[in-house]
CSV table of C-alpha atoms and ligand atoms in Angstrom, one decimal:
chain,number,residue,atom,x,y,z
A,1,MET,CA,-19.9,39.5,-35.0
A,2,LEU,CA,-18.9,39.8,-31.3
A,3,TYR,CA,-18.9,43.1,-29.3
A,4,TYR,CA,-16.7,44.2,-26.5
A,5,SER,CA,-17.0,46.9,-23.9
A,6,THR,CA,-14.7,49.9,-24.2
A,7,ARG,CA,-13.9,49.4,-20.5
A,8,GLY,CA,-13.0,45.7,-20.8
A,9,LEU,CA,-14.8,44.4,-17.7
A,10,GLU,CA,-17.8,42.8,-19.5
A,11,ASP,CA,-18.0,39.5,-21.4
A,12,SER,CA,-18.3,39.7,-25.1
A,13,LYS,CA,-21.8,39.9,-26.5
A,14,ASN,CA,-23.6,39.2,-29.8
A,15,PHE,CA,-25.6,41.7,-31.8
A,16,SER,CA,-29.0,41.0,-30.2
A,17,GLU,CA,-27.5,41.2,-26.7
A,18,VAL,CA,-25.8,44.5,-27.6
A,19,LEU,CA,-29.1,45.8,-29.0
A,20,HIS,CA,-31.0,44.9,-25.9
A,21,SER,CA,-28.5,46.1,-23.3
A,22,GLY,CA,-27.7,49.6,-24.7
A,23,LEU,CA,-24.9,50.4,-22.2
A,24,ALA,CA,-22.4,47.8,-21.1
A,25,GLY,CA,-22.6,46.5,-17.5
A,26,ASP,CA,-19.2,48.0,-16.7
A,27,GLY,CA,-20.3,51.5,-17.7
A,28,GLY,CA,-18.6,51.3,-21.1
A,29,LEU,CA,-19.9,51.3,-24.6
A,30,PHE,CA,-20.0,48.3,-26.9
A,31,VAL,CA,-17.8,48.3,-30.0
A,32,PRO,CA,-17.5,45.5,-32.6
A,33,LYS,CA,-14.5,43.2,-32.4
A,34,PHE,CA,-13.4,44.5,-35.8
A,35,ILE,CA,-14.6,46.9,-38.4
A,36,PRO,CA,-15.0,45.1,-41.8
A,37,HIS,CA,-13.0,46.7,-44.6
A,38,LEU,CA,-14.6,46.9,-48.0
A,39,ASN,CA,-12.4,46.7,-51.1
A,40,GLN,CA,-12.8,48.8,-54.2
A,41,GLU,CA,-14.7,46.0,-56.0
A,42,ILE,CA,-17.4,45.9,-53.3
A,43,LEU,CA,-17.6,49.7,-53.2
A,44,ASN,CA,-18.2,49.7,-57.0
A,45,GLN,CA,-20.8,46.9,-56.8
A,46,TRP,CA,-22.8,48.8,-54.2
A,47,ARG,CA,-23.0,51.9,-56.3
A,48,HIS,CA,-26.4,51.1,-57.9
A,49,LEU,CA,-28.1,49.8,-54.9
A,50,SER,CA,-31.3,51.4,-53.5
A,51,TYR,CA,-31.1,52.9,-50.0
A,52,GLU,CA,-32.8,49.8,-48.6
A,53,GLU,CA,-30.5,47.4,-50.4
A,54,LEU,CA,-27.5,49.4,-49.2
A,55,ALA,CA,-28.9,49.2,-45.6
A,56,LEU,CA,-29.3,45.5,-45.9
A,57,GLU,CA,-25.7,45.0,-47.0
A,58,ILE,CA,-24.2,47.2,-44.3
A,59,ILE,CA,-26.3,46.0,-41.4
A,60,SER,CA,-25.7,42.4,-42.2
A,61,LEU,CA,-21.9,42.9,-41.9
A,62,PHE,CA,-22.5,43.6,-38.2
A,63,SER,CA,-25.6,41.7,-37.1
A,64,GLY,CA,-24.2,38.2,-37.2
A,65,ASP,CA,-26.9,35.5,-37.3
A,66,CYS,CA,-29.4,37.7,-35.4
A,67,PHE,CA,-31.7,38.0,-38.4
A,68,SER,CA,-32.1,36.1,-41.6
A,69,ARG,CA,-31.6,38.1,-44.8
A,70,VAL,CA,-35.3,38.0,-45.5
A,71,GLU,CA,-36.1,39.3,-42.0
A,72,LEU,CA,-33.6,42.0,-42.3
A,73,SER,CA,-34.9,43.0,-45.7
A,74,GLU,CA,-38.4,43.3,-44.3
A,75,ILE,CA,-37.2,45.4,-41.4
A,76,VAL,CA,-35.4,47.8,-43.6
A,77,ASN,CA,-38.2,48.1,-46.2
A,78,GLU,CA,-40.8,48.8,-43.6
A,79,SER,CA,-38.6,51.2,-41.8
A,80,TYR,CA,-38.1,53.5,-44.8
A,81,SER,CA,-41.6,53.2,-46.3
A,82,ALA,CA,-42.9,56.2,-44.4
A,83,PHE,CA,-40.1,58.5,-45.6
A,84,ASP,CA,-41.4,61.2,-48.0
A,85,HIS,CA,-38.5,61.1,-50.4
A,86,GLU,CA,-37.6,58.3,-52.7
A,87,LEU,CA,-33.9,58.6,-52.1
A,88,LYS,CA,-34.5,58.8,-48.3
A,89,SER,CA,-31.4,61.0,-47.8
A,90,PRO,CA,-31.3,63.2,-51.0
A,91,LEU,CA,-28.2,65.2,-51.7
A,92,ILE,CA,-28.6,68.8,-52.9
A,93,LYS,CA,-26.0,71.3,-54.0
A,94,LEU,CA,-25.7,74.4,-51.8
A,95,GLU,CA,-22.8,76.1,-53.6
A,96,ASP,CA,-19.5,75.2,-55.4
A,97,ASN,CA,-17.8,72.3,-53.6
A,98,HIS,CA,-20.6,72.2,-51.0
A,99,TYR,CA,-23.5,69.8,-50.8
A,100,PHE,CA,-26.2,69.2,-48.3
A,101,LEU,CA,-27.5,65.8,-47.2
A,102,GLU,CA,-31.2,66.1,-46.2
A,103,LEU,CA,-31.7,63.7,-43.3
A,104,PHE,CA,-35.2,65.0,-42.4
A,105,HIS,CA,-37.6,63.1,-44.6
A,106,GLY,CA,-38.6,60.6,-41.9
A,107,PRO,CA,-41.8,60.8,-39.8
A,108,THR,CA,-40.4,63.1,-37.1
A,109,LEU,CA,-38.3,65.2,-39.5
A,110,ALA,CA,-34.9,64.7,-38.0
A,111,PHE,CA,-32.1,62.3,-38.7
A,112,LYS,CA,-32.9,60.2,-35.6
A,113,ASP,CA,-35.7,58.5,-37.6
A,114,PHE,CA,-33.1,56.7,-39.8
A,115,ALA,CA,-31.9,54.6,-37.0
A,116,MET,CA,-34.9,54.6,-34.6
A,117,GLN,CA,-37.3,53.2,-37.2
A,118,VAL,CA,-34.9,50.3,-37.8
A,119,ILE,CA,-34.0,49.5,-34.3
A,120,ALA,CA,-37.6,49.6,-33.1
A,121,ARG,CA,-38.4,46.8,-35.6
A,122,MET,CA,-35.2,45.0,-34.6
A,123,PHE,CA,-36.4,45.1,-31.0
A,124,ALA,CA,-39.9,43.9,-31.9
A,125,LYS,CA,-38.5,41.0,-33.9
A,126,THR,CA,-35.9,39.8,-31.4
A,127,LEU,CA,-38.2,40.1,-28.4
A,128,GLN,CA,-41.0,38.3,-30.1
A,129,LYS,CA,-38.6,35.4,-31.0
A,130,LYS,CA,-37.4,35.0,-27.4
A,131,ASP,CA,-40.8,35.9,-25.9
A,132,LEU,CA,-39.1,38.7,-23.9
A,133,LYS,CA,-40.4,42.0,-22.6
A,134,ILE,CA,-38.2,45.0,-22.2
A,135,ASN,CA,-38.3,48.5,-20.7
A,136,ILE,CA,-36.4,51.2,-22.6
A,137,ILE,CA,-35.1,54.4,-21.1
A,138,THR,CA,-33.8,57.2,-23.2
A,139,ALA,CA,-32.5,60.7,-22.5
A,140,THR,CA,-33.2,63.2,-25.2
A,141,SER,CA,-32.2,66.8,-26.2
A,142,GLY,CA,-35.5,66.7,-28.3
A,143,ASP,CA,-35.1,64.7,-31.5
A,144,THR,CA,-34.2,61.2,-30.2
A,145,GLY,CA,-37.2,61.2,-27.9
A,146,SER,CA,-39.7,62.1,-30.7
A,147,ALA,CA,-38.1,59.6,-33.1
A,148,ALA,CA,-38.3,56.9,-30.3
A,149,VAL,CA,-41.9,57.7,-29.4
A,150,GLU,CA,-42.9,57.5,-33.1
A,151,ALA,CA,-41.0,54.3,-33.7
A,152,PHE,CA,-41.9,52.4,-30.5
A,153,LYS,CA,-45.5,53.5,-29.9
A,154,GLY,CA,-47.7,50.4,-29.8
A,155,ILE,CA,-44.9,47.8,-29.9
A,156,SER,CA,-46.3,45.3,-27.5
A,157,ASN,CA,-43.2,43.9,-25.8
A,158,VAL,CA,-41.7,47.3,-25.1
A,159,ASN,CA,-42.4,50.1,-22.6
A,160,LEU,CA,-40.6,53.4,-23.4
A,161,TYR,CA,-39.6,56.0,-20.8
A,162,VAL,CA,-38.3,59.3,-22.2
A,163,LEU,CA,-36.4,62.0,-20.2
A,164,TYR,CA,-36.0,65.4,-21.7
A,165,PRO,CA,-34.8,68.7,-20.1
A,166,HIS,CA,-37.8,70.7,-19.0
A,167,GLU,CA,-38.3,74.0,-21.0
A,168,ARG,CA,-35.1,73.4,-23.0
A,169,ILE,CA,-36.5,71.9,-26.2
A,170,SER,CA,-38.7,73.4,-28.9
A,171,GLN,CA,-42.5,73.4,-28.7
A,172,ILE,CA,-42.9,71.0,-31.6
A,173,GLN,CA,-40.3,68.6,-30.3
A,174,ARG,CA,-42.2,68.5,-27.0
A,175,LYS,CA,-45.5,68.0,-28.7
A,176,GLN,CA,-44.2,65.2,-30.9
A,177,MET,CA,-43.3,63.3,-27.7
A,178,THR,CA,-46.2,64.1,-25.5
A,179,THR,CA,-49.2,63.6,-27.9
A,180,SER,CA,-48.7,60.0,-28.9
A,181,ASN,CA,-51.4,58.8,-26.6
A,182,ALA,CA,-49.6,55.5,-26.6
A,183,LYS,CA,-50.1,53.3,-23.4
A,184,ASN,CA,-46.5,52.0,-23.6
A,185,VAL,CA,-44.9,55.5,-23.7
A,186,LYS,CA,-44.1,57.7,-20.6
A,187,VAL,CA,-42.6,61.1,-21.0
A,188,PHE,CA,-40.8,63.0,-18.2
A,189,ALA,CA,-39.7,66.6,-18.2
A,190,VAL,CA,-36.6,66.7,-16.0
A,191,GLN,CA,-35.9,69.9,-14.2
A,192,GLY,CA,-32.3,70.1,-15.4
A,193,THR,CA,-30.2,69.9,-18.6
A,194,PHE,CA,-29.7,67.2,-21.2
A,195,ASP,CA,-26.5,66.2,-19.3
A,196,ASP,CA,-28.6,65.7,-16.2
A,197,CYS,CA,-31.0,63.4,-18.1
A,198,GLN,CA,-28.1,61.5,-19.6
A,199,SER,CA,-26.4,61.0,-16.3
A,200,ILE,CA,-29.7,59.7,-14.7
A,201,VAL,CA,-29.8,57.1,-17.5
A,202,LYS,CA,-26.2,56.1,-16.8
A,203,GLU,CA,-27.0,55.9,-13.1
A,204,LEU,CA,-30.1,53.8,-13.8
A,205,PHE,CA,-27.9,51.4,-15.8
A,206,ALA,CA,-25.4,51.2,-12.9
A,207,ASP,CA,-28.3,50.1,-10.6
A,208,LYS,CA,-27.9,46.3,-11.2
A,209,ALA,CA,-31.1,45.4,-9.3
A,210,LEU,CA,-33.2,47.7,-11.4
A,211,VAL,CA,-31.6,46.7,-14.6
A,212,SER,CA,-32.4,43.0,-14.0
A,213,ASP,CA,-35.8,43.5,-12.3
A,214,VAL,CA,-37.2,45.6,-15.2
A,215,ASN,CA,-35.0,44.3,-18.0
A,216,LEU,CA,-33.8,47.8,-18.7
A,217,SER,CA,-32.5,48.8,-22.2
A,218,GLY,CA,-31.5,52.1,-23.9
A,219,VAL,CA,-31.8,53.6,-27.3
A,220,ASN,CA,-29.5,56.6,-27.0
A,221,SER,CA,-26.6,56.7,-29.4
A,222,ILE,CA,-24.7,54.8,-26.7
A,223,ASN,CA,-26.6,51.8,-28.3
A,224,TRP,CA,-24.3,50.5,-31.0
A,225,ALA,CA,-27.3,49.6,-33.3
A,226,ARG,CA,-28.1,53.3,-33.7
A,227,ILE,CA,-24.5,54.1,-34.8
A,228,LEU,CA,-24.6,51.1,-37.2
A,229,VAL,CA,-27.8,52.3,-39.0
A,230,GLN,CA,-26.4,55.8,-39.3
A,231,ILE,CA,-23.4,54.6,-41.3
A,232,ILE,CA,-25.6,53.9,-44.2
A,233,TYR,CA,-26.3,57.5,-45.2
A,234,TYR,CA,-22.6,58.3,-45.5
A,235,PHE,CA,-22.4,55.6,-48.2
A,236,SER,CA,-25.6,56.9,-49.8
A,237,ALA,CA,-24.1,60.5,-49.9
A,238,PHE,CA,-20.9,59.2,-51.4
A,239,TYR,CA,-22.7,57.4,-54.2
A,240,GLN,CA,-24.9,60.4,-55.0
A,241,LEU,CA,-21.9,62.7,-55.0
A,242,LYS,CA,-19.8,60.5,-57.2
A,243,GLU,CA,-21.8,61.7,-60.2
A,244,LEU,CA,-21.2,65.4,-59.3
A,245,SER,CA,-17.7,65.9,-57.9
A,246,ALA,CA,-14.2,64.4,-58.0
A,247,GLY,CA,-12.6,66.4,-55.2
A,248,LYS,CA,-11.4,65.2,-51.8
A,249,LEU,CA,-14.5,64.5,-49.7
A,250,SER,CA,-15.2,65.6,-46.1
A,251,PHE,CA,-18.4,65.6,-44.1
A,252,SER,CA,-19.4,68.4,-41.8
A,253,VAL,CA,-21.5,67.1,-38.9
A,254,PRO,CA,-23.5,69.2,-36.5
A,255,THR,CA,-22.5,67.4,-33.3
A,256,GLY,CA,-23.8,66.9,-29.7
A,257,ASN,CA,-23.4,63.4,-28.4
A,258,PHE,CA,-20.9,62.5,-31.2
A,259,GLY,CA,-23.0,59.6,-32.4
A,260,ASP,CA,-23.5,60.8,-36.0
A,261,ALA,CA,-19.9,62.0,-36.4
A,262,TYR,CA,-18.7,58.7,-35.0
A,263,ALA,CA,-20.8,56.8,-37.5
A,264,GLY,CA,-19.0,58.8,-40.2
A,265,TYR,CA,-15.7,57.9,-38.8
A,266,VAL,CA,-16.7,54.2,-38.9
A,267,SER,CA,-17.7,54.5,-42.5
A,268,LYS,CA,-14.2,55.9,-43.2
A,269,ARG,CA,-12.7,52.9,-41.4
A,270,MET,CA,-14.8,50.6,-43.6
A,271,GLY,CA,-13.1,52.1,-46.6
A,272,LEU,CA,-15.3,54.9,-47.8
A,273,PRO,CA,-12.9,57.5,-49.2
A,274,ILE,CA,-13.4,60.3,-46.7
A,275,ASN,CA,-10.8,62.8,-45.9
A,276,LYS,CA,-12.1,64.4,-42.7
A,277,ILE,CA,-15.2,64.2,-40.5
A,278,ILE,CA,-15.6,67.9,-39.5
A,279,VAL,CA,-17.2,68.2,-36.1
A,280,ALA,CA,-19.3,71.3,-35.9
A,281,THR,CA,-20.5,72.4,-32.5
A,282,ASN,CA,-22.5,75.3,-30.9
A,283,LYS,CA,-21.3,77.1,-27.8
A,284,ASN,CA,-21.2,73.7,-26.1
A,285,ASP,CA,-17.8,73.0,-27.7
A,286,ILE,CA,-16.2,70.3,-25.6
A,287,LEU,CA,-15.2,68.4,-28.7
A,288,ASP,CA,-13.8,71.3,-30.5
A,289,ARG,CA,-11.7,72.1,-27.4
A,290,VAL,CA,-10.4,68.6,-27.0
A,291,PHE,CA,-9.4,68.3,-30.6
A,292,LYS,CA,-7.5,71.6,-30.4
A,293,THR,CA,-6.0,71.4,-26.9
A,294,GLY,CA,-6.2,67.7,-25.8
A,295,VAL,CA,-8.1,68.7,-22.7
A,296,TYR,CA,-11.5,67.0,-22.3
A,297,LYS,CA,-13.3,69.1,-19.7
A,298,SER,CA,-17.0,69.4,-19.3
A,299,ASP,CA,-18.4,72.9,-18.7
A,300,ASN,CA,-21.9,73.9,-17.7
A,301,VAL,CA,-24.4,73.3,-20.5
A,302,SER,CA,-25.3,76.6,-22.3
A,303,LYS,CA,-28.7,77.1,-23.8
A,304,THR,CA,-28.4,77.9,-27.5
A,305,LEU,CA,-30.6,78.2,-30.6
A,306,SER,CA,-29.6,74.6,-31.5
A,307,PRO,CA,-31.0,72.8,-28.5
A,308,SER,CA,-30.5,69.2,-29.8
A,309,MET,CA,-26.7,70.0,-29.6
A,310,ASP,CA,-26.8,71.5,-26.0
A,311,ILE,CA,-24.7,68.7,-24.7
A,312,GLN,CA,-21.4,68.8,-22.9
A,313,VAL,CA,-20.5,65.1,-22.2
A,314,ALA,CA,-20.3,63.6,-25.7
A,315,SER,CA,-20.8,59.9,-24.8
A,316,ASN,CA,-19.7,58.4,-28.0
A,317,PHE,CA,-16.3,60.0,-27.7
A,318,GLU,CA,-15.4,57.0,-25.5
A,319,ARG,CA,-15.7,54.8,-28.6
A,320,LEU,CA,-13.2,56.9,-30.4
A,321,LEU,CA,-10.9,57.0,-27.4
A,322,PHE,CA,-10.9,53.2,-27.3
A,323,ASP,CA,-9.6,53.2,-30.9
A,324,LEU,CA,-7.1,56.0,-30.3
A,325,LEU,CA,-5.7,54.2,-27.3
A,326,SER,CA,-5.3,51.0,-29.4
A,327,ASN,CA,-8.0,49.1,-27.5
A,328,ASP,CA,-6.3,49.6,-24.2
A,329,THR,CA,-9.4,49.2,-21.9
A,330,LYS,CA,-7.4,49.9,-18.8
A,331,GLU,CA,-6.3,53.3,-20.1
A,332,VAL,CA,-9.9,54.1,-21.2
A,333,ARG,CA,-11.1,53.3,-17.6
A,334,LYS,CA,-8.4,55.5,-16.2
A,335,LEU,CA,-9.4,58.5,-18.4
A,336,MET,CA,-13.2,58.0,-17.8
A,337,ASN,CA,-12.5,57.8,-14.0
A,338,ASN,CA,-10.6,61.0,-14.2
A,339,LEU,CA,-13.5,62.6,-16.0
A,340,SER,CA,-16.0,61.5,-13.3
A,341,ASN,CA,-13.7,62.2,-10.3
A,342,LYS,CA,-11.8,65.3,-11.4
A,343,GLY,CA,-14.1,66.6,-14.2
A,344,HIS,CA,-11.5,66.3,-17.0
A,345,PHE,CA,-8.8,64.3,-18.7
A,346,ASN,CA,-5.9,65.1,-20.9
A,347,LEU,CA,-4.8,63.5,-24.2
A,348,GLU,CA,-1.2,63.2,-25.2
A,349,LYS,CA,0.2,65.0,-28.3
A,350,LYS,CA,0.5,61.8,-30.3
A,351,ILE,CA,-3.2,61.0,-29.7
A,352,LEU,CA,-4.1,64.5,-31.0
A,353,THR,CA,-2.0,63.9,-34.1
A,354,ARG,CA,-4.0,60.7,-34.7
A,355,ILE,CA,-7.3,62.6,-34.2
A,356,SER,CA,-6.2,65.2,-36.8
A,357,LYS,CA,-5.9,62.5,-39.5
A,358,ASP,CA,-9.6,61.8,-39.4
A,359,PHE,CA,-11.2,64.9,-37.8
A,360,ASP,CA,-11.4,68.7,-38.0
A,361,SER,CA,-13.7,70.9,-35.9
A,362,GLY,CA,-15.2,74.3,-35.5
A,363,THR,CA,-17.6,76.2,-33.2
A,364,VAL,CA,-20.4,78.5,-34.2
A,365,THR,CA,-22.1,81.2,-32.1
A,366,ASP,CA,-25.9,81.9,-32.1
A,367,ASN,CA,-25.3,85.1,-34.0
A,368,GLU,CA,-23.3,83.3,-36.7
A,369,THR,CA,-26.1,80.6,-36.8
A,370,ILE,CA,-28.7,83.3,-37.5
A,371,ALA,CA,-26.4,84.9,-40.1
A,372,ILE,CA,-26.0,81.7,-42.1
A,373,ILE,CA,-29.7,80.9,-42.0
A,374,ASN,CA,-30.3,84.4,-43.5
A,375,HIS,CA,-27.5,84.0,-46.1
A,376,PHE,CA,-28.9,80.8,-47.6
A,377,TYR,CA,-32.4,82.0,-47.5
A,378,ASN,CA,-31.6,85.3,-49.2
A,379,GLU,CA,-29.1,83.8,-51.8
A,380,LYS,CA,-30.7,80.4,-52.5
A,381,GLU,CA,-34.1,80.3,-50.9
A,382,ILE,CA,-32.9,77.4,-48.8
A,383,VAL,CA,-34.2,77.3,-45.2
A,384,LEU,CA,-31.8,75.7,-42.8
A,385,CYS,CA,-32.6,74.5,-39.3
A,386,PRO,CA,-30.3,76.0,-36.7
A,387,HIS,CA,-28.4,72.7,-36.2
A,388,SER,CA,-27.9,72.2,-40.0
A,389,ALA,CA,-26.8,75.8,-40.2
A,390,ILE,CA,-23.9,75.1,-37.8
A,391,GLY,CA,-22.6,72.3,-40.0
A,392,VAL,CA,-22.9,74.5,-43.1
A,393,ARG,CA,-21.2,77.4,-41.4
A,394,VAL,CA,-18.2,75.3,-40.3
A,395,ALA,CA,-18.0,73.6,-43.8
A,396,LYS,CA,-17.5,77.0,-45.4
A,397,ASP,CA,-14.1,77.3,-43.9
A,398,PHE,CA,-13.1,74.1,-45.7
A,399,ILE,CA,-14.6,74.5,-49.1
A,400,ASP,CA,-12.5,77.6,-49.6
A,401,THR,CA,-9.5,75.3,-49.5
A,402,GLY,CA,-10.8,73.4,-52.5
A,403,GLU,CA,-12.2,70.4,-50.7
A,404,THR,CA,-15.7,69.0,-51.4
A,405,VAL,CA,-17.8,69.0,-48.3
A,406,VAL,CA,-21.1,67.4,-47.6
A,407,SER,CA,-22.9,69.1,-44.7
A,408,LEU,CA,-25.5,67.0,-42.9
A,409,GLY,CA,-29.0,68.4,-42.7
A,410,THR,CA,-30.0,67.0,-39.4
A,411,ALA,CA,-33.5,68.4,-39.0
A,412,HIS,CA,-36.3,70.1,-40.9
A,413,PRO,CA,-36.5,73.8,-40.2
A,414,ALA,CA,-40.1,73.6,-39.2
A,415,LYS,CA,-39.1,71.7,-36.1
A,416,PHE,CA,-37.4,74.9,-34.9
A,417,LYS,CA,-40.1,77.2,-36.3
A,418,GLU,CA,-39.7,79.9,-33.6
A,419,THR,CA,-36.0,80.3,-34.1
A,420,VAL,CA,-36.0,80.1,-37.9
A,421,GLU,CA,-38.9,82.6,-38.2
A,422,SER,CA,-37.3,85.1,-35.9
A,423,ALA,CA,-34.1,84.8,-37.8
A,424,LEU,CA,-35.7,85.3,-41.2
A,425,GLU,CA,-38.6,87.5,-40.2
A,426,VAL,CA,-40.9,85.4,-42.4
A,427,ASN,CA,-43.4,82.7,-41.7
A,428,ILE,CA,-42.3,79.2,-42.7
A,429,PRO,CA,-45.0,76.6,-43.5
A,430,ILE,CA,-45.4,73.6,-41.2
A,431,PRO,CA,-45.7,70.2,-42.8
A,432,PRO,CA,-49.1,68.6,-42.3
A,433,ALA,CA,-47.7,65.9,-40.0
A,434,LEU,CA,-46.8,68.6,-37.5
A,435,GLU,CA,-50.0,70.6,-37.9
A,436,ILE,CA,-52.0,67.6,-36.6
A,437,ILE,CA,-50.1,67.3,-33.3
A,438,MET,CA,-50.4,71.0,-32.5
A,439,GLU,CA,-54.0,70.5,-31.4
A,440,LYS,CA,-53.6,67.3,-29.5
A,441,GLN,CA,-53.7,66.8,-25.8
A,442,GLU,CA,-50.3,66.5,-24.1
A,443,SER,CA,-49.3,63.9,-21.5
A,444,LEU,CA,-46.1,64.4,-19.5
A,445,ARG,CA,-44.8,64.6,-15.9
A,446,VAL,CA,-42.4,67.2,-14.6
A,447,ILE,CA,-39.9,65.7,-12.2
A,448,PRO,CA,-36.7,66.7,-10.3
A,449,PRO,CA,-33.3,65.7,-11.7
A,450,ASN,CA,-33.1,62.7,-9.5
A,451,LYS,CA,-32.3,59.1,-10.4
A,452,ASN,CA,-34.4,57.6,-7.5
A,453,LYS,CA,-37.5,59.5,-8.7
A,454,VAL,CA,-37.1,58.1,-12.2
A,455,ALA,CA,-36.4,54.6,-10.9
A,456,GLU,CA,-39.6,54.8,-8.7
A,457,GLU,CA,-41.7,55.9,-11.7
A,458,ILE,CA,-40.3,53.0,-13.8
A,459,ARG,CA,-41.0,50.5,-11.1
A,460,LYS,CA,-44.6,51.7,-10.8
A,461,SER,CA,-45.4,50.9,-14.4
A,462,TYR,CA,-42.8,48.7,-16.0
A,463,LEU,CA,-43.7,45.8,-18.3
A,464,LYS,CA,-43.3,42.6,-16.4
A,465,GLY,CA,-42.3,39.2,-17.7
A,466,ASN,CA,-39.1,37.5,-18.7
B,1,PLP,C1,-29.3,64.7,-32.3
B,1,PLP,C2,-29.0,65.9,-33.1
B,1,PLP,C3,-27.8,66.4,-33.4
B,1,PLP,C4,-26.5,65.8,-32.7
B,1,PLP,O1,-26.2,64.5,-33.1
B,1,PLP,P1,-25.2,63.6,-32.2
B,1,PLP,O2,-25.3,62.2,-32.8
B,1,PLP,O3,-25.8,63.6,-30.8
B,1,PLP,O4,-23.9,64.2,-32.3
B,1,PLP,C5,-27.7,67.4,-34.3
B,1,PLP,N1,-28.7,68.0,-34.9
B,1,PLP,C6,-30.0,67.5,-34.6
B,1,PLP,C7,-31.1,68.2,-35.3
B,1,PLP,C8,-30.2,66.5,-33.8
B,1,PLP,O5,-31.4,66.0,-33.5
């Protein structure tokens, strides 16, 4: 499988090159040359596969000759061995027509573990084969960073640099990142928002000298491999649901950077019978606004009770744009230039009509988030994390119309203990894995939101060698 940049100014790349480069050299995102379409027969054959077997089938459709089947099978089996549920992503019933996909059974208790565990092993394997060393930079609104630290700590050919917005993530998220004690991990608290962290990452990638000197790579959801590995649980949900419901199926996805929702869209394009991907946002509602009005305009980032979604510029939207504009890379460049120069771009009516075939959306306030957490605790004794609560709240508007909706449970409530406890006025237990880190010594640096400062820090300590 070959990959192209959404901006059309980069040579095509194979899977391992895409894995290693993160962002394309022209500032665009890599997309596969085509999305394989699965017929009914294959969909039926896959029904009885385990999660790992399903992962093997789906990843190998996109990874070309990068790994042998045996290697890929090892990678997948090891990746999911630390998950604490046999199904990895169990589906539970919330209420009539409404199901909940629990994506928080991995080591750092958020859905980011699903992809990060796999791609860390993909990095380790491919770097070892080529005797390469790489330096990874990632911006995080909290959960990507903790999943990345957990997955990459101790991997010898990799240094990991994490940027998170200072004082804008939960205490547990911070501790998960800062207590690894791993020599190959450096964590920076940036005095700014997630969008500042993400734009520093993009600026670092635009610094060609730095990229080649330190062999820079990224593991945000701008990295295609992350998206690929997230497709798997949409299939898993579909197979679990088949036994339970016959209705039209949609997924409600708590959304920030649009990676998870975009993975759902790709699974629909692969032939999974999905009606809509419902994009659920908090007050940072740029996607809800663009779907409803056609205007993509970033606003200031608001701090909410769902910090992992406090994002305005939803990077993966560029991948959808590329599709909506029928792969017209010149037009993608034009819109993205408008966004960086004028702060916005507008989509034509016919594009909005296309979006509405695959997507719906809704926005949830902090008060509504608290109300829905209370509702499910009081009615069903189910404790939702604030992000998952947003997906569940938006889904409610659709189940009333008779549709079956699967809401994605993106994190374990204990990760956002302060918020959930104050919403419910009860103490919630912390899983043992989190208890251990509460006592550990933290290591981090607070830095200004400045690309040069980060570049300087990386140059001081990067892993040298081809
Ligand atoms: C990352 C994250 C999201 C948002 O996912 P995107 O792929 O960035 O849209 C939602 N909820 C939680 C708990 C997260 O960690």
